[in-house]
Amino acid sequence: MARFDPRGKANRALLVGVPAYDFKQPGHPFGVSGDLGAVEQNLAALQGALRGGGVFAEDGITVARPHTVDEFDRQLDAAVEAAEGLLLLYFSGHGAVPSTGDELWLLMRRATIVPGDESVFRGATPWKGVLTVLSRARAEQVVVILDCCYAGNASAAWNGLGTAQRQRTSLLMSVQANNRIDAGDGHSPTPYTAQLVRFLSEGLSGQGGEVGFVELAQELWAHMAEHHTTLREPAEPWEPQSRAAASGADVLLAAPPVRSPAGLPPQEPDPAPGGSGAGPSSPQSPGPGSGPGPGSDRRPDWLGRLRPLTGRRLAAAIGVPAVLAGLAATGIAALGGGDGAPCKPPLELRLLTDPDLEPTVRKAAEGYLTSAENTSEGGCRRTGITVYSAGAAAAVAAFNRQSDPWQRPVADDTNPQRDIGPQPDIWIPGSSASVDRARTASSERTYVALEADPEPFAYSPVVLAVPQDPAAEPLAERVGGLAALTEALRKHEPKSEVRRTDPENTDAGLLATVGLYGAGTQDPATVEHGLAQPGPPSRTGGDLLCSLPDDDIADKRTTVLVPEFLLRSGVGCDSTTRIRRMAEYPVDVPGLSPTFVRVRWPGTERDKDARDNAVERFHTWLTGKGAAAKNGAKASVSAVRGGLAVFGNDGFRSASDPHKPLGNGADPSADNGVVFSSFGALDNPGPLAGPAVPAAMTAALKGYREANGPGRVLFLLDSSGSMGSLWEGPGGAPGIISQSLAGLGEQDEYGVWAVATEPGSSRVYSEVLQFGKHRREEAQSAITAKAQVKDLEADPDKALVAALDYMRQHGTDGRGPQLIVYLTDDEDNNRFSEGGRLGALLLSARAERRIPVVMASLDSAGCDKGKPDAAISEASGGRCLDTKSDLVARLRDEVARTGTGDQG
């Protein structure tokens, strides 16, 4: 085979690595799962190998760690312009593919991801675009090496190159398509690059000599294919892919000096790629039965000592060349054994819980990971746990009637993998009644089995958290019916307000609603009108408590219905900035009753026994119950000091004796020292409400959804030229609006405007969907067909003024809720600064506060304090959404709150 020898020519190597990321989980909901220390090792090792390879001069090797796509583009352009012989591009960092496609994206340091979207990876560059830039290079040969997850997905774009470009472009991919890979612990190179460097430095024989592309690709494949990715089901061999230049000519990449066998350094142990963890919710993600099986024992120590990672749910498939691309992973470390032997990756369990419970459940899972019960005799971690939460109503509905699409999503409207997360092994709802609500009727077909404990393992009453000054001191005045307690508050403070969280999002919010509706004796519309809190309800108890300090006057007269434990465990805001609160106990509001539920999915039998054993061990540690606890008191005591103690320290009560904190019952010696009175609660408030009746929760949710009748929603869709890259597919702007229609029924009225200003015209929008009642499928088809990007600018100020005026005129009958949604990339927000236009708009929005405006920004910073989007939504009583949160799901929730459609 002919070989292109670039030595002596103007060669360039651009080594691109992204070892650190600015936006990471859990601090940033839509950041990446973590930094990649191994990437830094890759850059140093590969740079050294190329320096000694005799092909690239010292000044011909550039190492780049780009923060943004612009930085990457500049470095790539420079290399493309300079190379005349061989141009080599290497990339190592986070790789990603969309949940509904297979195109590879390379994530730069400031990358964020819009969950559920097909192509919205902010701060990332599409691989297809990189190939387009490389196609204009003057170099005689181009070689690209990709060491990232989903690297094999790059082959499709290579196949699509023109004949001339395929003739001179060669491609090495670290793994086959739709697979993630392991990057080690950050102290050594990734497994693939480690072998790449070894071959380039020592030659393919280990004794130096020339290294060509074709033989290098073959050797890398042969070496890595001995191992498994372990991240798909069934586990697949790790098979790096390659595409040699179509000309048939080989390319010389290195020529290290030939050395005698006696002069060789000791050989490294073969790396055994491994992985652990629940992948992101996407078609490429494995199901719950696809956790790592037994891995190869032939692995160096640096692969056996893996650090814990954390993260939050992503609906797009984030390819991470690390141990876990996760959904709120609490930790998955595989530790080195006590005898120095490396550890195999631990089996990963997925745990879904209620949003109010998530912080405490996460603490418990983190405690279990390093506990003696989760450590083998050899000192290795047995199990990892991924913790994530989702809206309580959505989770119940998904188990009840969406178990099939949860395994195999077939439509954008119904996709629990995207909206909730991967199929869990464990579910801990906020109320034991939710388990019965989630079960299907015996005659209905289901693809999931819920095996719940007969009793909850903890308890927390839902209390009235009352500002301390107006709170009644005597015990008798702090316990009673909800109506009597709220009436007493109003007598003390006529302007007293009561608020509760979103009944759709947490069980605590729905339990509070059960109490407010008086088990069906009160008219939901009258109750909701009496609550009349500004803006949409808070999503969690913590959010509710943290939102109060923004208004000191309202804070002092506002009582909130929240789980009692939040008064102990605190929330994310500074406790000194809000009025101290104490608990009053409504005896007719059901309490929070966390329950352990084993979730089984038919067809995931590959590691059934190992998974059952892992769930049982965690179950026993957390609750003190289960098969392991039957062996004696030791397991129960361990739980009191372990799992239950975590809940006790956060302010939960014993499920069997609600007058005692967890930790005082089964083992008095394990007293966690919690005193309820220390955080405004009562040690013994007398009889407390028990768990809810499932029918009461179902009726309350139905009443809440129908309380205000059919709604009206006007969507404003930014269709200016800057939206072009945010337009196509279900994750594009029209697709996002189409998905949000799931919350609207045939009795609701809605329409869509495209916002773009024609030159010389005073009209700032055009009609995409006429305002009125629609069948959802017909409306979605109309949006897809008529919504188009135009090479124009948008005028958000005039469009919003027109929308407020339109909704004012169409809401004169006073019935039903109204909502305006403006979906935009904020590119034209500079218009607000012209002549005080923003101030005038805010005055108009405040005047029409019964028409809330949801500003949905495709910019991750769109809702930052001081930005126009945040100010407009606040002034109107709406909500501001950007890509720091799950914009698609949150927008659907906001629309569902206004409409009467499928909100479950």
PDB file of N, CA, C and O in Angstrom, residues 542-599:
ATOM      1  N   GLY A 542     -39.265  24.392  49.413  1.00  0.00           N
ATOM      2  CA  GLY A 542     -38.076  25.223  49.535  1.00  0.00           C
ATOM      3  C   GLY A 542     -38.165  26.470  48.686  1.00  0.00           C
ATOM      4  O   GLY A 542     -37.808  27.572  49.130  1.00  0.00           O
ATOM      5  N   ASP A 543     -38.665  26.325  47.448  1.00  0.00           N
ATOM      6  CA  ASP A 543     -38.841  27.495  46.574  1.00  0.00           C
ATOM      7  C   ASP A 543     -39.817  28.491  47.200  1.00  0.00           C
ATOM      8  O   ASP A 543     -39.614  29.701  47.146  1.00  0.00           O
ATOM      9  N   LEU A 544     -40.891  27.965  47.785  1.00  0.00           N
ATOM     10  CA  LEU A 544     -41.901  28.832  48.377  1.00  0.00           C
ATOM     11  C   LEU A 544     -41.319  29.631  49.548  1.00  0.00           C
ATOM     12  O   LEU A 544     -41.503  30.845  49.647  1.00  0.00           O
ATOM     13  N   LEU A 545     -40.611  28.968  50.437  1.00  0.00           N
ATOM     14  CA  LEU A 545     -40.028  29.664  51.576  1.00  0.00           C
ATOM     15  C   LEU A 545     -38.972  30.676  51.129  1.00  0.00           C
ATOM     16  O   LEU A 545     -38.827  31.739  51.739  1.00  0.00           O
ATOM     17  N   CYS A 546     -38.260  30.362  50.080  1.00  0.00           N
ATOM     18  CA  CYS A 546     -37.211  31.271  49.612  1.00  0.00           C
ATOM     19  C   CYS A 546     -37.759  32.455  48.843  1.00  0.00           C
ATOM     20  O   CYS A 546     -37.077  33.470  48.701  1.00  0.00           O
ATOM     21  N   SER A 547     -38.972  32.346  48.319  1.00  0.00           N
ATOM     22  CA  SER A 547     -39.509  33.458  47.529  1.00  0.00           C
ATOM     23  C   SER A 547     -40.093  34.547  48.407  1.00  0.00           C
ATOM     24  O   SER A 547     -40.285  35.671  47.961  1.00  0.00           O
ATOM     25  N   LEU A 548     -40.375  34.238  49.660  1.00  0.00           N
ATOM     26  CA  LEU A 548     -41.042  35.211  50.516  1.00  0.00           C
ATOM     27  C   LEU A 548     -40.197  36.427  50.878  1.00  0.00           C
ATOM     28  O   LEU A 548     -40.731  37.526  50.974  1.00  0.00           O
ATOM     29  N   PRO A 549     -38.882  36.297  51.114  1.00  0.00           N
ATOM     30  CA  PRO A 549     -38.112  37.480  51.522  1.00  0.00           C
ATOM     31  C   PRO A 549     -38.093  38.608  50.504  1.00  0.00           C
ATOM     32  O   PRO A 549     -37.702  39.718  50.831  1.00  0.00           O
ATOM     33  N   ASP A 550     -38.498  38.329  49.249  1.00  0.00           N
ATOM     34  CA  ASP A 550     -38.497  39.393  48.246  1.00  0.00           C
ATOM     35  C   ASP A 550     -39.471  40.513  48.615  1.00  0.00           C
ATOM     36  O   ASP A 550     -39.381  41.615  48.096  1.00  0.00           O
ATOM     37  N   ASP A 551     -40.435  40.219  49.478  1.00  0.00           N
ATOM     38  CA  ASP A 551     -41.423  41.218  49.885  1.00  0.00           C
ATOM     39  C   ASP A 551     -41.575  41.112  51.395  1.00  0.00           C
ATOM     40  O   ASP A 551     -42.287  40.246  51.917  1.00  0.00           O
ATOM     41  N   ASP A 552     -40.917  42.015  52.136  1.00  0.00           N
ATOM     42  CA  ASP A 552     -40.923  41.929  53.596  1.00  0.00           C
ATOM     43  C   ASP A 552     -42.318  42.029  54.182  1.00  0.00           C
ATOM     44  O   ASP A 552     -42.665  41.344  55.146  1.00  0.00           O
ATOM     45  N   ILE A 553     -43.160  42.896  53.598  1.00  0.00           N
ATOM     46  CA  ILE A 553     -44.506  43.067  54.126  1.00  0.00           C
ATOM     47  C   ILE A 553     -45.318  41.793  53.930  1.00  0.00           C
ATOM     48  O   ILE A 553     -45.985  41.299  54.849  1.00  0.00           O
ATOM     49  N   ALA A 554     -45.247  41.236  52.721  1.00  0.00           N
ATOM     50  CA  ALA A 554     -45.970  39.997  52.458  1.00  0.00           C
ATOM     51  C   ALA A 554     -45.425  38.862  53.307  1.00  0.00           C
ATOM     52  O   ALA A 554     -46.172  38.002  53.781  1.00  0.00           O
ATOM     53  N   ASP A 555     -44.125  38.872  53.523  1.00  0.00           N
ATOM     54  CA  ASP A 555     -43.496  37.829  54.332  1.00  0.00           C
ATOM     55  C   ASP A 555     -44.106  37.786  55.728  1.00  0.00           C
ATOM     56  O   ASP A 555     -44.400  36.709  56.272  1.00  0.00           O
ATOM     57  N   LYS A 556     -44.322  38.943  56.314  1.00  0.00           N
ATOM     58  CA  LYS A 556     -44.810  39.015  57.697  1.00  0.00           C
ATOM     59  C   LYS A 556     -46.267  38.598  57.841  1.00  0.00           C
ATOM     60  O   LYS A 556     -46.717  38.286  58.945  1.00  0.00           O
ATOM     61  N   ARG A 557     -47.024  38.613  56.749  1.00  0.00           N
ATOM     62  CA  ARG A 557     -48.441  38.277  56.862  1.00  0.00           C
ATOM     63  C   ARG A 557     -48.802  37.017  56.076  1.00  0.00           C
ATOM     64  O   ARG A 557     -49.983  36.704  55.906  1.00  0.00           O
ATOM     65  N   THR A 558     -47.783  36.301  55.589  1.00  0.00           N
ATOM     66  CA  THR A 558     -48.043  35.139  54.749  1.00  0.00           C
ATOM     67  C   THR A 558     -47.753  33.845  55.497  1.00  0.00           C
ATOM     68  O   THR A 558     -46.680  33.671  56.080  1.00  0.00           O
ATOM     69  N   THR A 559     -48.698  32.954  55.466  1.00  0.00           N
ATOM     70  CA  THR A 559     -48.564  31.612  56.028  1.00  0.00           C
ATOM     71  C   THR A 559     -48.476  30.619  54.867  1.00  0.00           C
ATOM     72  O   THR A 559     -49.203  30.760  53.874  1.00  0.00           O
ATOM     73  N   VAL A 560     -47.603  29.646  54.986  1.00  0.00           N
ATOM     74  CA  VAL A 560     -47.403  28.699  53.887  1.00  0.00           C
ATOM     75  C   VAL A 560     -47.667  27.283  54.375  1.00  0.00           C
ATOM     76  O   VAL A 560     -47.333  26.918  55.506  1.00  0.00           O
ATOM     77  N   LEU A 561     -48.288  26.484  53.530  1.00  0.00           N
ATOM     78  CA  LEU A 561     -48.505  25.063  53.797  1.00  0.00           C
ATOM     79  C   LEU A 561     -47.341  24.280  53.220  1.00  0.00           C
ATOM     80  O   LEU A 561     -47.187  24.165  51.994  1.00  0.00           O
ATOM     81  N   VAL A 562     -46.490  23.755  54.087  1.00  0.00           N
ATOM     82  CA  VAL A 562     -45.291  23.029  53.666  1.00  0.00           C
ATOM     83  C   VAL A 562     -45.079  21.839  54.600  1.00  0.00           C
ATOM     84  O   VAL A 562     -45.618  21.807  55.708  1.00  0.00           O
ATOM     85  N   PRO A 563     -44.278  20.860  54.188  1.00  0.00           N
ATOM     86  CA  PRO A 563     -43.934  19.766  55.101  1.00  0.00           C
ATOM     87  C   PRO A 563     -43.158  20.301  56.304  1.00  0.00           C
ATOM     88  O   PRO A 563     -42.277  21.159  56.154  1.00  0.00           O
ATOM     89  N   GLU A 564     -43.460  19.790  57.468  1.00  0.00           N
ATOM     90  CA  GLU A 564     -42.826  20.264  58.696  1.00  0.00           C
ATOM     91  C   GLU A 564     -41.310  20.142  58.656  1.00  0.00           C
ATOM     92  O   GLU A 564     -40.589  20.996  59.182  1.00  0.00           O
ATOM     93  N   PHE A 565     -40.795  19.104  58.005  1.00  0.00           N
ATOM     94  CA  PHE A 565     -39.351  18.874  58.056  1.00  0.00           C
ATOM     95  C   PHE A 565     -38.553  20.026  57.451  1.00  0.00           C
ATOM     96  O   PHE A 565     -37.391  20.241  57.796  1.00  0.00           O
ATOM     97  N   LEU A 566     -39.173  20.801  56.539  1.00  0.00           N
ATOM     98  CA  LEU A 566     -38.452  21.916  55.936  1.00  0.00           C
ATOM     99  C   LEU A 566     -38.098  22.994  56.958  1.00  0.00           C
ATOM    100  O   LEU A 566     -37.156  23.758  56.755  1.00  0.00           O
ATOM    101  N   LEU A 567     -38.852  23.074  58.037  1.00  0.00           N
ATOM    102  CA  LEU A 567     -38.511  24.039  59.071  1.00  0.00           C
ATOM    103  C   LEU A 567     -37.221  23.637  59.784  1.00  0.00           C
ATOM    104  O   LEU A 567     -36.565  24.469  60.402  1.00  0.00           O
ATOM    105  N   ARG A 568     -36.875  22.355  59.693  1.00  0.00           N
ATOM    106  CA  ARG A 568     -35.642  21.861  60.309  1.00  0.00           C
ATOM    107  C   ARG A 568     -34.486  21.840  59.308  1.00  0.00           C
ATOM    108  O   ARG A 568     -33.405  22.364  59.577  1.00  0.00           O
ATOM    109  N   SER A 569     -34.713  21.221  58.160  1.00  0.00           N
ATOM    110  CA  SER A 569     -33.602  21.012  57.227  1.00  0.00           C
ATOM    111  C   SER A 569     -33.219  22.279  56.498  1.00  0.00           C
ATOM    112  O   SER A 569     -32.136  22.368  55.928  1.00  0.00           O
ATOM    113  N   GLY A 570     -34.110  23.276  56.524  1.00  0.00           N
ATOM    114  CA  GLY A 570     -33.774  24.546  55.894  1.00  0.00           C
ATOM    115  C   GLY A 570     -33.961  24.495  54.394  1.00  0.00           C
ATOM    116  O   GLY A 570     -34.327  23.482  53.814  1.00  0.00           O
ATOM    117  N   VAL A 571     -33.717  25.611  53.780  1.00  0.00           N
ATOM    118  CA  VAL A 571     -33.885  25.745  52.339  1.00  0.00           C
ATOM    119  C   VAL A 571     -32.666  26.472  51.786  1.00  0.00           C
ATOM    120  O   VAL A 571     -31.748  26.814  52.510  1.00  0.00           O
ATOM    121  N   GLY A 572     -32.676  26.706  50.497  1.00  0.00           N
ATOM    122  CA  GLY A 572     -31.491  27.258  49.869  1.00  0.00           C
ATOM    123  C   GLY A 572     -31.268  28.734  50.063  1.00  0.00           C
ATOM    124  O   GLY A 572     -30.303  29.284  49.549  1.00  0.00           O
ATOM    125  N   CYS A 573     -32.137  29.429  50.795  1.00  0.00           N
ATOM    126  CA  CYS A 573     -31.928  30.847  51.040  1.00  0.00           C
ATOM    127  C   CYS A 573     -31.460  31.059  52.475  1.00  0.00           C
ATOM    128  O   CYS A 573     -31.634  30.203  53.333  1.00  0.00           O
ATOM    129  N   ASP A 574     -30.897  32.194  52.736  1.00  0.00           N
ATOM    130  CA  ASP A 574     -30.364  32.514  54.059  1.00  0.00           C
ATOM    131  C   ASP A 574     -31.518  32.672  55.047  1.00  0.00           C
ATOM    132  O   ASP A 574     -32.410  33.492  54.869  1.00  0.00           O
ATOM    133  N   SER A 575     -31.486  31.901  56.130  1.00  0.00           N
ATOM    134  CA  SER A 575     -32.598  31.927  57.081  1.00  0.00           C
ATOM    135  C   SER A 575     -32.743  33.285  57.750  1.00  0.00           C
ATOM    136  O   SER A 575     -33.809  33.620  58.270  1.00  0.00           O
ATOM    137  N   THR A 576     -31.690  34.090  57.753  1.00  0.00           N
ATOM    138  CA  THR A 576     -31.786  35.401  58.407  1.00  0.00           C
ATOM    139  C   THR A 576     -32.568  36.399  57.570  1.00  0.00           C
ATOM    140  O   THR A 576     -32.899  37.478  58.053  1.00  0.00           O
ATOM    141  N   THR A 577     -32.874  36.062  56.329  1.00  0.00           N
ATOM    142  CA  THR A 577     -33.566  37.026  55.468  1.00  0.00           C
ATOM    143  C   THR A 577     -35.069  36.810  55.454  1.00  0.00           C
ATOM    144  O   THR A 577     -35.773  37.494  54.736  1.00  0.00           O
ATOM    145  N   ARG A 578     -35.565  35.848  56.199  1.00  0.00           N
ATOM    146  CA  ARG A 578     -37.010  35.670  56.223  1.00  0.00           C
ATOM    147  C   ARG A 578     -37.489  35.592  57.667  1.00  0.00           C
ATOM    148  O   ARG A 578     -36.758  35.225  58.568  1.00  0.00           O
ATOM    149  N   ILE A 579     -38.738  35.929  57.844  1.00  0.00           N
ATOM    150  CA  ILE A 579     -39.336  35.913  59.177  1.00  0.00           C
ATOM    151  C   ILE A 579     -39.301  34.488  59.729  1.00  0.00           C
ATOM    152  O   ILE A 579     -39.608  33.532  59.026  1.00  0.00           O
ATOM    153  N   ARG A 580     -38.919  34.369  60.976  1.00  0.00           N
ATOM    154  CA  ARG A 580     -38.936  33.059  61.605  1.00  0.00           C
ATOM    155  C   ARG A 580     -40.374  32.550  61.656  1.00  0.00           C
ATOM    156  O   ARG A 580     -41.309  33.289  61.957  1.00  0.00           O
ATOM    157  N   ARG A 581     -40.542  31.259  61.366  1.00  0.00           N
ATOM    158  CA  ARG A 581     -41.865  30.666  61.337  1.00  0.00           C
ATOM    159  C   ARG A 581     -41.976  29.509  62.316  1.00  0.00           C
ATOM    160  O   ARG A 581     -40.980  28.865  62.642  1.00  0.00           O
ATOM    161  N   MET A 582     -43.189  29.278  62.757  1.00  0.00           N
ATOM    162  CA  MET A 582     -43.448  28.151  63.635  1.00  0.00           C
ATOM    163  C   MET A 582     -44.645  27.387  63.075  1.00  0.00           C
ATOM    164  O   MET A 582     -45.442  27.912  62.286  1.00  0.00           O
ATOM    165  N   ALA A 583     -44.760  26.128  63.482  1.00  0.00           N
ATOM    166  CA  ALA A 583     -45.738  25.238  62.869  1.00  0.00           C
ATOM    167  C   ALA A 583     -47.055  25.230  63.613  1.00  0.00           C
ATOM    168  O   ALA A 583     -47.095  25.186  64.844  1.00  0.00           O
ATOM    169  N   GLU A 584     -48.146  25.289  62.845  1.00  0.00           N
ATOM    170  CA  GLU A 584     -49.470  24.968  63.332  1.00  0.00           C
ATOM    171  C   GLU A 584     -49.934  23.723  62.586  1.00  0.00           C
ATOM    172  O   GLU A 584     -49.597  23.532  61.413  1.00  0.00           O
ATOM    173  N   TYR A 585     -50.730  22.896  63.257  1.00  0.00           N
ATOM    174  CA  TYR A 585     -50.994  21.544  62.772  1.00  0.00           C
ATOM    175  C   TYR A 585     -52.457  21.333  62.403  1.00  0.00           C
ATOM    176  O   TYR A 585     -53.300  21.096  63.268  1.00  0.00           O
ATOM    177  N   PRO A 586     -52.787  21.432  61.105  1.00  0.00           N
ATOM    178  CA  PRO A 586     -54.149  21.127  60.672  1.00  0.00           C
ATOM    179  C   PRO A 586     -54.377  19.612  60.666  1.00  0.00           C
ATOM    180  O   PRO A 586     -53.677  18.870  59.964  1.00  0.00           O
ATOM    181  N   VAL A 587     -55.316  19.160  61.439  1.00  0.00           N
ATOM    182  CA  VAL A 587     -55.531  17.719  61.596  1.00  0.00           C
ATOM    183  C   VAL A 587     -56.256  17.107  60.405  1.00  0.00           C
ATOM    184  O   VAL A 587     -56.354  15.872  60.306  1.00  0.00           O
ATOM    185  N   ASP A 588     -56.756  17.933  59.495  1.00  0.00           N
ATOM    186  CA  ASP A 588     -57.459  17.420  58.326  1.00  0.00           C
ATOM    187  C   ASP A 588     -56.642  17.544  57.040  1.00  0.00           C
ATOM    188  O   ASP A 588     -57.189  17.434  55.943  1.00  0.00           O
ATOM    189  N   VAL A 589     -55.341  17.785  57.157  1.00  0.00           N
ATOM    190  CA  VAL A 589     -54.444  17.789  55.999  1.00  0.00           C
ATOM    191  C   VAL A 589     -53.563  16.550  56.100  1.00  0.00           C
ATOM    192  O   VAL A 589     -52.797  16.416  57.064  1.00  0.00           O
ATOM    193  N   PRO A 590     -53.657  15.620  55.160  1.00  0.00           N
ATOM    194  CA  PRO A 590     -52.847  14.394  55.242  1.00  0.00           C
ATOM    195  C   PRO A 590     -51.354  14.709  55.290  1.00  0.00           C
ATOM    196  O   PRO A 590     -50.886  15.704  54.739  1.00  0.00           O
ATOM    197  N   GLY A 591     -50.621  13.828  55.953  1.00  0.00           N
ATOM    198  CA  GLY A 591     -49.189  14.037  56.105  1.00  0.00           C
ATOM    199  C   GLY A 591     -48.372  13.385  55.000  1.00  0.00           C
ATOM    200  O   GLY A 591     -48.854  12.546  54.232  1.00  0.00           O
ATOM    201  N   LEU A 592     -47.116  13.786  54.928  1.00  0.00           N
ATOM    202  CA  LEU A 592     -46.169  13.215  53.977  1.00  0.00           C
ATOM    203  C   LEU A 592     -45.706  11.857  54.510  1.00  0.00           C
ATOM    204  O   LEU A 592     -45.341  11.735  55.678  1.00  0.00           O
ATOM    205  N   SER A 593     -45.734  10.839  53.666  1.00  0.00           N
ATOM    206  CA  SER A 593     -45.397   9.483  54.105  1.00  0.00           C
ATOM    207  C   SER A 593     -44.505   8.797  53.076  1.00  0.00           C
ATOM    208  O   SER A 593     -44.974   7.984  52.280  1.00  0.00           O
ATOM    209  N   PRO A 594     -43.213   9.127  53.037  1.00  0.00           N
ATOM    210  CA  PRO A 594     -42.301   8.507  52.059  1.00  0.00           C
ATOM    211  C   PRO A 594     -42.334   6.985  52.165  1.00  0.00           C
ATOM    212  O   PRO A 594     -42.266   6.424  53.259  1.00  0.00           O
ATOM    213  N   THR A 595     -42.430   6.339  51.014  1.00  0.00           N
ATOM    214  CA  THR A 595     -42.576   4.879  50.962  1.00  0.00           C
ATOM    215  C   THR A 595     -41.583   4.309  49.954  1.00  0.00           C
ATOM    216  O   THR A 595     -41.396   4.865  48.866  1.00  0.00           O
ATOM    217  N   PHE A 596     -40.982   3.194  50.312  1.00  0.00           N
ATOM    218  CA  PHE A 596     -40.003   2.542  49.440  1.00  0.00           C
ATOM    219  C   PHE A 596     -40.738   1.631  48.459  1.00  0.00           C
ATOM    220  O   PHE A 596     -41.502   0.757  48.864  1.00  0.00           O
ATOM    221  N   VAL A 597     -40.497   1.841  47.166  1.00  0.00           N
ATOM    222  CA  VAL A 597     -41.166   1.061  46.126  1.00  0.00           C
ATOM    223  C   VAL A 597     -40.104   0.454  45.207  1.00  0.00           C
ATOM    224  O   VAL A 597     -39.285   1.180  44.627  1.00  0.00           O
ATOM    225  N   ARG A 598     -40.114  -0.860  45.095  1.00  0.00           N
ATOM    226  CA  ARG A 598     -39.254  -1.543  44.121  1.00  0.00           C
ATOM    227  C   ARG A 598     -39.972  -1.535  42.784  1.00  0.00           C
ATOM    228  O   ARG A 598     -41.128  -1.939  42.670  1.00  0.00           O
ATOM    229  N   VAL A 599     -39.294  -1.049  41.741  1.00  0.00           N
ATOM    230  CA  VAL A 599     -39.887  -0.933  40.404  1.00  0.00           C
ATOM    231  C   VAL A 599     -39.260  -1.994  39.504  1.00  0.00           C
ATOM    232  O   VAL A 599     -38.029  -2.076  39.397  1.00  0.00           O
TER     233      VAL A 599
END
